[in-house]
Amino acid sequence: QTPASGMLAVADRVLEQLTPPAVWHPTREFNLCSPQELLALIQHAGESMREEHTLVRIRAPVKIFGDIHGQLGDLLDFFSLYGSPDHHGGDIFCIHYLFLGDYVDRGAYSLEVLALLYALRLKYPSKVTLL
């Protein structure tokens, strides 16, 4: 198993826990993956993003998300109400997802938000843009 395929397996595990039909239940401890896997997920996603141009062109249709601030429940509510970026009946293959930043800080689930966004980026690099 190559490091890239190992990271895709971690990304799949995170996405299975957080995208429909999964139902996320808040916990006091981060348990989506190990701390080492989370660091590797962030590193691999960061490498992928560093390869992009600084000016990103995105074609419509696009869903734009900003100021998540660690509010995982709110983000999952948006996915539930307006469609989610998953391949089990979601709209990831026909809509681009753009996340504008401010992913962490105020909410209690900043690590979960990072894990979800970086997993999406690794799984769907041509459909998910993180600024």
mmCIF file with all atom_site columns, C-alpha atoms in Angstrom, residues 74-129:
data_model
loop_
_atom_site.group_PDB
_atom_site.id
_atom_site.type_symbol
_atom_site.label_atom_id
_atom_site.label_alt_id
_atom_site.label_comp_id
_atom_site.label_asym_id
_atom_site.label_entity_id
_atom_site.label_seq_id
_atom_site.pdbx_PDB_ins_code
_atom_site.Cartn_x
_atom_site.Cartn_y
_atom_site.Cartn_z
_atom_site.occupancy
_atom_site.B_iso_or_equiv
_atom_site.pdbx_formal_charge
_atom_site.auth_seq_id
_atom_site.auth_comp_id
_atom_site.auth_asym_id
_atom_site.auth_atom_id
_atom_site.pdbx_PDB_model_num
ATOM 1  C CA . ASP A 1 74  ? -23.648 23.720 11.117  1.00 0.00 ? 74  ASP A CA 1
ATOM 2  C CA . LEU A 1 75  ? -21.618 22.522 8.141   1.00 0.00 ? 75  LEU A CA 1
ATOM 3  C CA . LEU A 1 76  ? -23.281 19.106 8.249   1.00 0.00 ? 76  LEU A CA 1
ATOM 4  C CA . ASP A 1 77  ? -26.684 20.819 8.496   1.00 0.00 ? 77  ASP A CA 1
ATOM 5  C CA . PHE A 1 78  ? -25.868 22.721 5.286   1.00 0.00 ? 78  PHE A CA 1
ATOM 6  C CA . PHE A 1 79  ? -24.905 19.442 3.617   1.00 0.00 ? 79  PHE A CA 1
ATOM 7  C CA . SER A 1 80  ? -28.150 17.871 4.812   1.00 0.00 ? 80  SER A CA 1
ATOM 8  C CA . LEU A 1 81  ? -30.323 20.754 3.611   1.00 0.00 ? 81  LEU A CA 1
ATOM 9  C CA . TYR A 1 82  ? -28.626 21.623 0.315   1.00 0.00 ? 82  TYR A CA 1
ATOM 10 C CA . GLY A 1 83  ? -26.918 18.410 -0.767  1.00 0.00 ? 83  GLY A CA 1
ATOM 11 C CA . SER A 1 84  ? -23.672 16.864 0.293   1.00 0.00 ? 84  SER A CA 1
ATOM 12 C CA . PRO A 1 85  ? -20.345 16.239 -1.401  1.00 0.00 ? 85  PRO A CA 1
ATOM 13 C CA . ASP A 1 86  ? -20.404 12.463 -1.380  1.00 0.00 ? 86  ASP A CA 1
ATOM 14 C CA . HIS A 1 87  ? -20.576 9.787  -4.044  1.00 0.00 ? 87  HIS A CA 1
ATOM 15 C CA . HIS A 1 88  ? -23.402 7.832  -2.381  1.00 0.00 ? 88  HIS A CA 1
ATOM 16 C CA . GLY A 1 89  ? -26.146 10.022 -3.760  1.00 0.00 ? 89  GLY A CA 1
ATOM 17 C CA . GLY A 1 90  ? -24.592 13.422 -3.213  1.00 0.00 ? 90  GLY A CA 1
ATOM 18 C CA . ASP A 1 91  ? -23.789 16.018 -5.834  1.00 0.00 ? 91  ASP A CA 1
ATOM 19 C CA . ILE A 1 92  ? -19.984 15.985 -5.844  1.00 0.00 ? 92  ILE A CA 1
ATOM 20 C CA . PHE A 1 93  ? -19.777 14.963 -9.495  1.00 0.00 ? 93  PHE A CA 1
ATOM 21 C CA . CYS A 1 94  ? -21.948 17.819 -10.786 1.00 0.00 ? 94  CYS A CA 1
ATOM 22 C CA . ILE A 1 95  ? -21.216 20.712 -8.386  1.00 0.00 ? 95  ILE A CA 1
ATOM 23 C CA . HIS A 1 96  ? -17.940 22.275 -7.275  1.00 0.00 ? 96  HIS A CA 1
ATOM 24 C CA . TYR A 1 97  ? -17.415 23.021 -3.566  1.00 0.00 ? 97  TYR A CA 1
ATOM 25 C CA . LEU A 1 98  ? -15.504 26.160 -2.602  1.00 0.00 ? 98  LEU A CA 1
ATOM 26 C CA . PHE A 1 99  ? -14.495 26.748 1.030   1.00 0.00 ? 99  PHE A CA 1
ATOM 27 C CA . LEU A 1 100 ? -13.303 30.307 1.658   1.00 0.00 ? 100 LEU A CA 1
ATOM 28 C CA . GLY A 1 101 ? -11.359 29.854 4.867   1.00 0.00 ? 101 GLY A CA 1
ATOM 29 C CA . ASP A 1 102 ? -11.841 30.485 8.587   1.00 0.00 ? 102 ASP A CA 1
ATOM 30 C CA . TYR A 1 103 ? -12.199 26.755 9.130   1.00 0.00 ? 103 TYR A CA 1
ATOM 31 C CA . VAL A 1 104 ? -11.243 26.626 12.802  1.00 0.00 ? 104 VAL A CA 1
ATOM 32 C CA . ASP A 1 105 ? -11.126 28.571 16.061  1.00 0.00 ? 105 ASP A CA 1
ATOM 33 C CA . ARG A 1 106 ? -14.446 29.298 17.778  1.00 0.00 ? 106 ARG A CA 1
ATOM 34 C CA . GLY A 1 107 ? -16.277 25.999 17.571  1.00 0.00 ? 107 GLY A CA 1
ATOM 35 C CA . ALA A 1 108 ? -15.661 22.879 19.574  1.00 0.00 ? 108 ALA A CA 1
ATOM 36 C CA . TYR A 1 109 ? -15.035 20.686 16.517  1.00 0.00 ? 109 TYR A CA 1
ATOM 37 C CA . SER A 1 110 ? -12.176 22.353 14.661  1.00 0.00 ? 110 SER A CA 1
ATOM 38 C CA . LEU A 1 111 ? -10.237 19.090 14.229  1.00 0.00 ? 111 LEU A CA 1
ATOM 39 C CA . GLU A 1 112 ? -13.298 17.367 12.809  1.00 0.00 ? 112 GLU A CA 1
ATOM 40 C CA . VAL A 1 113 ? -13.856 20.249 10.368  1.00 0.00 ? 113 VAL A CA 1
ATOM 41 C CA . LEU A 1 114 ? -10.227 20.032 9.215   1.00 0.00 ? 114 LEU A CA 1
ATOM 42 C CA . ALA A 1 115 ? -10.428 16.262 8.860   1.00 0.00 ? 115 ALA A CA 1
ATOM 43 C CA . LEU A 1 116 ? -13.618 16.534 6.798   1.00 0.00 ? 116 LEU A CA 1
ATOM 44 C CA . LEU A 1 117 ? -12.367 19.313 4.513   1.00 0.00 ? 117 LEU A CA 1
ATOM 45 C CA . TYR A 1 118 ? -8.955  17.740 3.910   1.00 0.00 ? 118 TYR A CA 1
ATOM 46 C CA . ALA A 1 119 ? -10.552 14.334 3.320   1.00 0.00 ? 119 ALA A CA 1
ATOM 47 C CA . LEU A 1 120 ? -12.873 15.912 0.746   1.00 0.00 ? 120 LEU A CA 1
ATOM 48 C CA . ARG A 1 121 ? -9.918  17.643 -0.892  1.00 0.00 ? 121 ARG A CA 1
ATOM 49 C CA . LEU A 1 122 ? -7.928  14.401 -1.144  1.00 0.00 ? 122 LEU A CA 1
ATOM 50 C CA . LYS A 1 123 ? -10.886 12.366 -2.383  1.00 0.00 ? 123 LYS A CA 1
ATOM 51 C CA . TYR A 1 124 ? -12.188 14.941 -4.888  1.00 0.00 ? 124 TYR A CA 1
ATOM 52 C CA . PRO A 1 125 ? -9.296  17.260 -5.791  1.00 0.00 ? 125 PRO A CA 1
ATOM 53 C CA . SER A 1 126 ? -10.940 18.573 -8.960  1.00 0.00 ? 126 SER A CA 1
ATOM 54 C CA . LYS A 1 127 ? -14.249 19.300 -7.204  1.00 0.00 ? 127 LYS A CA 1
ATOM 55 C CA . VAL A 1 128 ? -13.183 20.727 -3.824  1.00 0.00 ? 128 VAL A CA 1
ATOM 56 C CA . THR A 1 129 ? -11.222 23.960 -3.442  1.00 0.00 ? 129 THR A CA 1
#
